[in-house]
Amino acid sequence: MPTAYPEDSVGLVTPQQLHFSEPLELACGRSLADYTLVYETYGTLNADRSNAVLVCHALSGHHHAAGYHSAEDRKPGWWDSCIGPGKAVDTRKFFVVSLNNLGGCNGSTGPASHNPQTGQPFGADFPVVTVEDWVHSQARLADALGIAQWAAVIGGSLGGMQAMQWAISYPERIRHCMAIASAPALSAQNIAFNEVARQAILTDPQYHDGHFIAKGVIPKRGLMLARMVGHITYLSDDSMGEKFGHRRKNEQLNFDVHSVEFQVESYLRYQGQEFSERFDANTYLLMTKALDYFDPAGKYDGDLTRTLADVQADFCVISFTTDWRFSPARSREIADALIAAQKNVCYLEIDAPQGHDAFLIPIPRYIQAFSSYMNRITF
Amino acid sequence: MRADLDIIQEWIPAGSRVLDLGCGDGDLLYWLRENKQVTGYGLEIDPKQIANCVDKGINVIEQDLDQGLGNFASNSFDVVVMTQSLQALRYPDKVLREMLRVGRTCIITFPNFAHWRCRWYLATKGRMPVSEFLPYTWYNTPNIHFCTFRDFEALCREMQVSVRDHLAVDHQHRDSLISRLWPNLMGEIGIYRVSGPAHAE
């Protein structure tokens, strides 16, 4: 029975998976003997396989970027505002691939997967994966799909880091790189927030050194706290102020430190709660580590210009004015290094009040620029 | 292409690297890329203009000139162009110095406040000149640092900047005998090609 989805939606999508049995050497020195990647595709790959776009997800993202898994789905994929027929990433033009990264908890091999060596879930034994490792695994996915070169690799935040890494690691396999609300490396403040999040999980009594699945529990409180602190950094002071202000749930103060009195408390607890029920604690730890470790210029004495010297892709770098997690100054570092390396780059600083989350929100100027850039990609 | 850009492009050698400050919709860089194999970047702050640049495939960087050009290496461009923006800058002298640091040659265009119509307006009405070409009133104008050709040339001398070429044209960018004879009186727009002491030919 056909169900009506919005006209600019990719509609019903079914995740696919591919198993890779060739071992993947990881930056940590360990390797994964074999692994599975879950992905979705939208649109149609053209005859000469030149219209493929890779979408890379951020910290808590996954392969389900657009469309619906069932007619009952309340919400579409996480980047549905930008992917679909007639949208910024126009699926009438592009063949879009979106995967769940290694170490994830949405179907790709990760800490909750079965470890063939122990017969138990990997848990904390899952190797620490880096952005580079992800890009190498994505390259194998591209090989399997017959995509020799991406028309574009795009991503926001941690996803933007992957897009950048693609341009560095596989210069001949990517024609356009779109890094949105991203950074060439984390700041000390970023790492500090990640560390608070990790400590919240690691010190939860239910964490059990990362082997909580075997014990039949989850470190819910730790995950909830991690998400709460993370969530604060994704919003701006203004957007929180507008959304919650000093508003209380009830007129009366309780003079009680346990109860939820302010709306912002209630919102954060809800966000944390909801997240702790759907996300794996070990995956969260891995994702924050991947963020912390990302530093492509590290191999070049911190010289980002030299790091980007062999890049062939044209870049589009976008930041948002109130993003203090990955501030415009960090995006400008990327743009400046690209200019110094004499690469093609557009840099846009979108005036938006939503903070880091802005990259997920259909802000007119952002969407227009995103669409314009994608429109000019020819194949 | 805008008439002044047509004049400017003649001063830009084929294959050069160009930085266009206040590049607008990217027309100049587009034309130079298509016709003279020029590469480079345009700086702009107007979202609409930036969008036009993105559409054309121009390397556009959202950047406020008043924040300086600290992110550009010295001598990293052959030509730095700035059309019709000098008078709207907070620190025109500092930007000029920065342009000369970043580029070997700079091309600058700006309206001449000593044009006879401005003088006549001020002399007869005793008020800040408003015209079709410069339609703003004093309190809402983006043009906060008007100058005359003589003022600009004095600044160049002060900064040891050599003027390599100079053209005085009317607001439709037409060159005429009369504006050549009395540029500071008859010229509406000045087009200057300058270079710093380090690049004196």
XYZ file of C-alpha atoms in Angstrom:
580
model
C 0.000 0.000 0.000
C 1.617 3.247 -1.059
C 1.981 5.788 1.714
C 2.272 9.492 1.019
C 5.641 10.961 1.925
C 6.461 14.633 1.382
C 7.242 15.358 -2.264
C 10.779 16.472 -1.472
C 11.489 13.356 0.562
C 13.421 10.349 -0.675
C 10.512 8.400 0.841
C 10.847 4.891 2.139
C 14.440 3.684 2.424
C 15.916 0.379 3.444
C 19.333 0.142 5.052
C 21.765 -2.198 3.339
C 24.885 -3.820 4.608
C 28.153 -5.050 3.246
C 30.534 -7.422 4.911
C 34.261 -6.921 4.446
C 36.495 -9.878 5.135
C 39.832 -8.309 4.311
C 41.458 -7.169 7.584
C 41.523 -3.417 8.178
C 44.701 -2.103 9.773
C 43.890 0.639 12.235
C 45.878 3.661 13.397
C 46.049 2.184 16.921
C 48.151 -0.709 15.598
C 45.394 -3.278 15.909
C 43.288 -4.553 13.066
C 39.750 -5.660 12.476
C 39.761 -9.107 10.862
C 36.392 -8.503 9.273
C 33.571 -6.064 9.692
C 30.190 -4.973 8.472
C 29.155 -1.500 7.332
C 25.530 -0.486 7.278
C 24.582 2.197 4.762
C 21.732 3.761 2.874
C 21.682 5.141 -0.626
C 19.401 7.747 -2.169
C 19.090 8.536 -5.854
C 20.579 6.591 -8.745
C 24.201 6.029 -9.656
C 24.691 7.265 -13.217
C 26.220 5.194 -16.005
C 29.767 6.478 -15.574
C 29.472 6.402 -11.766
C 30.438 10.025 -11.436
C 27.498 11.422 -9.442
C 28.142 9.790 -6.076
C 28.131 11.858 -2.906
C 29.285 10.518 0.435
C 27.601 11.884 3.546
C 29.617 11.488 6.741
C 27.901 11.579 10.097
C 28.796 13.404 13.286
C 29.248 12.154 16.837
C 25.840 10.613 17.474
C 24.784 10.217 13.845
C 24.289 7.138 11.712
C 23.479 5.914 8.218
C 19.858 7.026 8.255
C 20.346 10.536 6.870
C 17.170 10.944 4.824
C 13.748 9.487 4.226
C 11.730 7.079 6.357
C 12.203 3.490 7.445
C 8.498 2.896 7.744
C 5.212 4.681 7.283
C 4.960 4.917 11.060
C 8.237 6.855 11.433
C 7.561 10.083 13.229
C 10.764 11.712 12.016
C 12.803 11.339 8.832
C 16.591 10.812 8.737
C 18.883 13.247 10.563
C 19.789 15.354 7.505
C 16.491 15.120 5.670
C 16.399 18.923 5.511
C 19.320 18.816 3.076
C 18.949 15.527 1.195
C 16.086 14.728 -1.166
C 14.584 15.580 -4.532
C 15.031 19.330 -5.057
C 16.938 19.776 -1.803
C 20.532 20.985 -1.362
C 21.865 17.499 -2.060
C 19.407 16.823 -4.865
C 18.773 13.105 -5.146
C 17.485 13.592 -8.699
C 21.029 14.574 -9.600
C 23.227 12.766 -7.101
C 23.591 9.230 -5.846
C 23.995 9.682 -2.111
C 25.708 7.168 0.158
C 25.402 7.499 3.924
C 26.910 4.951 6.277
C 27.216 4.171 9.941
C 30.882 4.381 10.851
C 32.935 1.594 12.360
C 32.568 1.595 16.116
C 29.017 2.853 15.757
C 25.951 1.392 17.373
C 23.459 1.439 14.530
C 24.377 -1.720 12.692
C 27.999 -1.337 11.609
C 30.566 -3.354 13.517
C 31.109 -1.716 16.865
C 31.481 -2.335 20.593
C 28.063 -3.959 20.857
C 28.894 -6.419 18.049
C 29.876 -9.993 18.616
C 33.639 -10.461 19.062
C 34.474 -13.708 17.255
C 37.527 -14.205 19.462
C 35.636 -14.232 22.746
C 32.131 -15.113 21.726
C 31.024 -12.058 23.723
C 30.230 -8.500 22.623
C 33.417 -6.444 22.063
C 32.483 -3.906 24.701
C 35.582 -1.978 25.772
C 37.767 -4.364 23.738
C 36.687 -2.729 20.508
C 39.734 -0.928 19.129
C 39.869 2.861 19.235
C 39.122 4.032 15.699
C 40.207 7.318 14.152
C 38.823 9.566 11.434
C 41.539 8.174 9.148
C 40.436 4.616 9.883
C 36.883 5.581 9.013
C 37.962 7.133 5.740
C 39.865 3.970 4.805
C 36.802 1.850 5.592
C 34.648 4.256 3.578
C 37.084 3.901 0.664
C 36.482 0.151 0.736
C 32.761 0.762 0.720
C 33.263 3.023 -2.300
C 35.260 0.254 -4.015
C 32.500 -2.239 -3.311
C 29.900 0.118 -4.760
C 32.058 0.716 -7.837
C 32.678 4.358 -7.022
C 36.204 5.312 -8.052
C 35.750 8.980 -7.253
C 33.164 10.884 -5.222
C 31.607 13.939 -6.823
C 31.599 15.259 -3.265
C 32.181 14.173 0.291
C 30.179 16.250 2.735
C 29.706 16.382 6.451
C 29.095 18.604 9.440
C 31.145 18.697 12.642
C 32.924 15.319 12.969
C 31.466 14.547 9.532
C 33.308 17.569 8.117
C 36.529 16.180 9.556
C 35.973 12.982 7.589
C 35.340 14.997 4.424
C 38.620 16.853 4.988
C 40.467 13.606 5.681
C 39.137 12.199 2.412
C 40.634 15.131 0.516
C 43.964 14.528 2.263
C 44.102 10.712 2.194
C 42.565 10.127 -1.238
C 43.135 13.347 -3.193
C 42.308 11.737 -6.525
C 39.088 10.161 -5.291
C 37.172 13.303 -4.280
C 36.252 16.270 -6.472
C 34.511 18.456 -3.909
C 34.844 18.592 -0.157
C 32.226 20.254 1.977
C 33.219 20.781 5.611
C 30.419 22.383 7.603
C 30.746 23.611 11.216
C 34.003 21.723 11.448
C 37.576 22.267 12.651
C 41.087 21.213 11.680
C 41.520 19.816 15.215
C 39.748 20.148 18.532
C 40.532 22.967 20.911
C 41.525 22.288 24.512
C 38.016 23.349 25.508
C 36.486 20.795 23.108
C 38.659 18.012 24.492
C 37.778 19.110 27.999
C 34.060 18.756 27.314
C 34.658 15.342 25.784
C 36.614 14.313 28.854
C 33.772 15.330 31.156
C 31.432 13.240 29.022
C 33.777 10.267 29.144
C 34.238 10.532 32.885
C 30.475 10.569 33.338
C 30.298 7.212 31.527
C 33.474 5.655 32.914
C 32.539 6.365 36.527
C 28.997 5.076 36.200
C 28.867 1.912 38.397
C 26.901 0.243 35.598
C 29.751 0.705 33.136
C 31.563 -2.423 34.385
C 34.811 -1.576 32.588
C 32.947 -1.469 29.326
C 31.484 -4.972 29.577
C 28.047 -3.904 30.711
C 26.226 -5.785 27.925
C 27.523 -9.086 29.281
C 26.164 -8.028 32.683
C 22.802 -7.197 31.167
C 22.877 -3.508 32.201
C 23.649 -0.152 30.618
C 25.422 2.850 32.174
C 22.361 4.975 31.670
C 23.210 7.704 34.117
C 26.682 8.209 32.655
C 25.375 8.361 29.096
C 22.653 10.743 30.141
C 25.146 13.101 31.796
C 27.475 12.840 28.796
C 24.656 13.796 26.456
C 23.488 16.611 28.707
C 26.889 18.286 28.795
C 27.336 17.671 25.076
C 23.948 19.090 24.275
C 24.715 22.336 26.074
C 27.695 22.844 23.809
C 25.621 22.313 20.660
C 23.327 25.216 21.483
C 24.122 28.897 21.823
C 23.438 31.001 24.895
C 20.902 32.935 22.820
C 19.073 29.906 21.493
C 18.831 28.393 24.981
C 17.713 31.738 26.327
C 15.005 32.029 23.722
C 13.854 28.449 24.158
C 13.866 28.271 27.955
C 14.936 31.561 29.499
C 14.473 31.509 33.254
C 11.087 29.862 32.864
C 10.011 27.363 35.446
C 7.765 24.348 35.152
C 5.677 25.484 38.132
C 5.036 28.861 39.721
C 6.136 27.719 43.138
C 9.763 27.126 44.024
C 10.249 23.796 45.742
C 13.318 24.699 47.795
C 14.462 21.240 46.955
C 17.662 20.322 45.126
C 16.308 17.128 43.583
C 13.303 18.265 41.627
C 13.238 19.565 38.081
C 12.155 23.185 38.351
C 13.454 25.019 35.322
C 12.392 24.195 31.809
C 15.981 23.937 30.658
C 16.574 21.217 33.278
C 13.578 19.310 32.085
C 14.697 19.596 28.463
C 18.234 18.430 29.182
C 17.036 15.512 31.268
C 14.673 14.480 28.510
C 17.429 14.699 25.893
C 19.821 12.746 28.108
C 17.228 10.143 28.959
C 16.180 9.569 25.380
C 19.799 9.353 24.236
C 20.815 6.906 26.960
C 18.169 4.504 25.730
C 19.308 4.432 22.125
C 23.072 4.937 22.169
C 25.903 2.636 23.171
C 28.197 3.997 25.901
C 31.320 2.482 24.354
C 30.463 3.995 20.993
C 30.121 7.380 22.672
C 33.581 6.984 24.192
C 35.046 5.971 20.823
C 33.424 8.843 18.945
C 34.742 11.426 21.406
C 38.218 9.901 21.106
C 38.048 10.045 17.316
C 37.233 13.735 17.658
C 40.075 14.342 20.120
C 42.623 12.510 17.968
C 41.748 14.242 14.708
C 44.713 16.399 13.800
C 45.801 15.866 10.192
C 48.371 18.665 10.503
C 50.046 16.777 13.347
C 52.075 14.846 10.787
C 53.299 18.140 9.310
C 54.486 19.937 12.449
C 51.077 21.519 12.787
C 51.339 23.131 9.361
C 47.846 22.824 7.885
C 48.904 24.422 4.603
C 51.490 21.711 3.984
C 48.945 19.107 5.099
C 46.637 20.273 2.317
C 49.366 20.673 -0.313
C 48.363 17.597 -2.339
C 44.626 18.130 -2.062
C 42.878 18.180 -5.447
C 39.311 18.718 -4.323
C 37.562 22.063 -4.410
C 36.405 23.028 -0.937
C 33.334 24.650 0.484
C 33.776 25.574 4.135
C 30.781 26.836 6.087
C 30.575 28.039 9.683
C 27.870 29.573 11.865
C 28.323 32.764 13.849
C 27.044 31.483 17.213
C 28.740 28.083 17.026
C 31.109 28.064 19.977
C 31.779 24.340 19.876
C 33.371 24.599 16.409
C 33.619 28.343 16.076
C 33.925 30.257 12.784
C 37.568 30.944 13.673
C 38.281 27.212 13.364
C 36.630 27.022 9.940
C 38.597 30.077 8.882
C 41.795 28.197 9.757
C 40.790 25.587 7.197
C 39.909 28.211 4.579
C 43.114 30.172 5.205
C 45.285 27.077 4.893
C 43.532 26.216 1.625
C 44.151 29.732 0.325
C 47.814 29.533 1.325
C 48.000 26.158 -0.439
C 46.435 27.823 -3.513
C 43.397 25.543 -3.553
C 39.896 26.391 -4.683
C 37.738 27.285 -1.710
C 34.545 29.113 -0.835
C 34.163 30.161 2.760
C 30.824 31.246 4.204
C 30.035 32.403 7.703
C 26.294 32.060 8.159
C 24.645 34.390 10.644
C 22.543 31.996 12.707
C 21.493 31.947 16.359
C 21.325 28.156 16.771
C 24.944 27.424 17.721
C 26.655 24.235 16.537
C 23.300 22.580 15.813
C 22.728 25.121 13.045
C 24.274 22.759 10.505
C 21.257 20.468 10.883
C 18.714 23.266 10.603
C 17.296 24.542 7.303
C 18.458 28.152 7.672
C 17.563 29.879 4.377
C 20.959 31.391 3.608
C 22.756 28.189 4.544
C 20.481 26.014 2.425
C 20.731 28.419 -0.488
C 24.528 28.422 -0.398
C 24.645 24.654 0.090
C 22.322 24.188 -2.915
C 24.269 26.657 -5.064
C 27.512 24.894 -4.339
C 26.059 21.455 -5.062
C 24.405 22.775 -8.230
C 27.693 23.867 -9.692
C 29.129 20.365 -9.406
C 29.259 18.926 -12.900
C 29.992 15.433 -14.111
C 31.022 43.518 -17.358
C 30.965 46.844 -15.513
C 32.853 49.526 -17.417
C 35.468 50.096 -14.685
C 36.199 46.378 -14.556
C 36.828 46.450 -18.281
C 39.460 49.110 -17.729
C 40.965 47.240 -14.779
C 41.276 43.911 -16.571
C 43.670 45.523 -19.031
C 46.035 46.165 -16.156
C 45.972 42.541 -15.010
C 48.459 40.261 -16.772
C 47.215 36.900 -18.049
C 47.813 33.994 -15.703
C 48.288 36.143 -12.638
C 47.006 35.495 -9.126
C 44.428 38.059 -8.113
C 42.823 38.958 -4.801
C 39.647 41.004 -5.271
C 38.623 42.904 -2.141
C 34.891 43.527 -2.117
C 34.460 41.347 -5.186
C 30.686 41.841 -5.429
C 29.067 39.212 -7.607
C 32.450 37.992 -8.794
C 32.142 39.401 -12.328
C 35.760 40.522 -12.563
C 37.243 37.257 -11.294
C 34.874 35.284 -13.521
C 35.843 37.268 -16.602
C 39.536 37.041 -15.767
C 39.289 33.300 -15.213
C 37.456 32.720 -18.485
C 39.546 35.062 -20.585
C 42.947 35.437 -18.973
C 43.516 32.200 -17.019
C 43.647 34.219 -13.842
C 43.274 32.416 -10.506
C 42.446 33.937 -7.170
C 39.932 34.762 -4.505
C 37.308 37.371 -3.853
C 36.472 38.748 -0.425
C 32.905 39.847 0.201
C 30.530 40.347 3.122
C 27.182 40.770 1.386
C 25.352 37.410 1.556
C 23.551 38.001 -1.752
C 26.773 38.784 -3.575
C 28.487 35.798 -1.964
C 25.672 33.584 -3.239
C 26.196 34.978 -6.749
C 29.887 34.137 -6.500
C 29.153 30.588 -5.366
C 26.791 30.205 -8.340
C 29.556 31.264 -10.707
C 32.121 28.971 -9.142
C 34.202 31.878 -7.904
C 36.444 31.313 -4.889
C 34.661 33.657 -2.526
C 35.721 34.172 1.081
C 33.339 35.794 3.533
C 35.599 38.336 5.170
C 35.301 41.902 6.388
C 38.073 44.101 4.966
C 38.082 46.186 8.127
C 39.408 43.120 9.944
C 42.536 43.356 7.802
C 44.224 40.831 5.554
C 46.254 39.134 8.275
C 45.261 35.722 6.924
C 47.023 36.365 3.608
C 50.755 35.847 3.282
C 52.982 38.717 2.131
C 53.520 38.902 -1.635
C 51.149 35.999 -2.197
C 49.258 37.699 -5.041
C 50.322 39.395 -8.247
C 47.490 41.893 -8.127
C 45.163 43.008 -5.346
C 42.061 44.804 -6.604
C 39.656 46.943 -4.644
C 36.876 48.714 -6.516
C 34.603 51.319 -4.946
C 35.287 50.209 -1.377
C 38.103 52.494 -0.145
C 35.647 55.184 0.962
C 33.570 52.673 2.942
C 36.443 51.325 5.023
C 37.028 52.159 8.642
C 40.801 52.251 8.200
C 41.475 52.922 4.502
C 45.153 53.650 5.098
C 45.714 50.404 6.983
C 43.906 48.396 4.320
C 46.013 50.087 1.636
C 49.146 49.125 3.522
C 47.867 45.558 3.841
C 47.052 45.416 0.125
C 50.587 46.488 -0.694
C 51.979 43.847 1.644
C 49.909 41.030 0.128
C 50.190 41.979 -3.532
C 52.891 43.187 -5.845
C 50.522 45.589 -7.557
C 47.272 47.084 -6.320
C 44.435 48.484 -8.358
C 42.094 50.796 -6.519
C 39.047 52.703 -7.678
C 37.110 55.272 -5.656
C 34.811 58.244 -6.181
C 36.419 61.676 -6.273
C 34.873 63.998 -3.720
C 36.449 67.001 -5.440
C 34.496 66.463 -8.646
C 32.931 69.747 -9.747
C 29.384 68.512 -9.072
C 30.221 67.725 -5.450
C 31.924 71.088 -5.104
C 28.983 72.870 -6.698
C 26.450 71.037 -4.494
C 28.370 71.848 -1.323
C 29.070 75.442 -2.391
C 25.527 76.317 -3.427
C 23.462 74.253 -0.960
C 25.906 74.058 1.927
C 24.941 70.435 2.382
C 26.629 67.067 1.856
C 26.320 66.148 -1.820
C 23.680 63.607 -2.765
C 23.500 62.412 -6.341
C 22.196 59.564 -8.419
C 25.676 58.089 -8.346
C 26.135 58.633 -4.576
C 22.535 58.505 -3.334
C 23.104 58.361 0.424
C 22.546 61.052 3.011
C 25.320 61.780 5.483
C 23.797 59.786 8.346
C 23.083 56.539 6.505
C 25.937 56.393 4.047
C 28.307 53.447 4.032
C 30.830 55.878 2.558
C 32.510 57.180 5.698
C 35.900 58.135 4.271
C 35.438 60.126 1.109
C 38.585 61.592 -0.359
C 39.727 63.431 -3.446
C 42.321 62.393 -6.003
C 44.770 64.807 -4.402
C 44.086 63.369 -0.962
C 44.718 59.864 -2.193
C 47.889 60.863 -3.986
C 49.101 62.645 -0.849
C 48.511 59.467 1.156
C 50.443 57.509 -1.448
C 53.387 59.906 -1.147
C 53.249 59.680 2.636
C 53.277 55.886 2.464
C 55.973 55.858 -0.227
C 53.569 54.245 -2.618
C 54.231 54.800 -6.285
C 51.347 55.472 -8.618
C 52.021 53.439 -11.777
C 48.876 54.303 -13.717
C 46.058 56.685 -13.108
C 42.823 57.293 -14.936
C 40.062 59.761 -14.119
C 36.696 58.831 -15.602
C 33.060 59.850 -15.288
C 30.530 57.756 -13.393
C 29.920 55.664 -16.493
C 33.663 55.088 -16.561
C 34.186 57.093 -19.733
C 37.548 58.635 -20.233
C 37.588 62.177 -21.691
C 40.050 64.869 -22.620
C 38.613 67.214 -20.048
C 39.046 64.753 -17.180
C 42.607 64.174 -18.303
C 43.305 67.879 -18.216
C 41.709 68.556 -14.854
C 41.278 65.172 -13.195
C 40.620 66.378 -9.662
C 37.887 68.713 -10.920
C 36.375 66.777 -13.809
C 36.976 63.133 -12.861
C 34.231 61.340 -10.954
C 36.019 58.047 -10.396
C 39.708 57.477 -10.010
C 41.330 54.245 -11.121
C 44.829 53.856 -9.711
C 47.472 51.219 -10.163
C 49.982 51.475 -7.339
C 52.848 49.502 -5.893
C 54.702 49.703 -2.619
C 58.320 50.714 -2.041
C 59.395 47.062 -2.089
C 58.054 46.675 -5.605
C 59.188 49.897 -7.250
C 59.881 48.925 -10.824
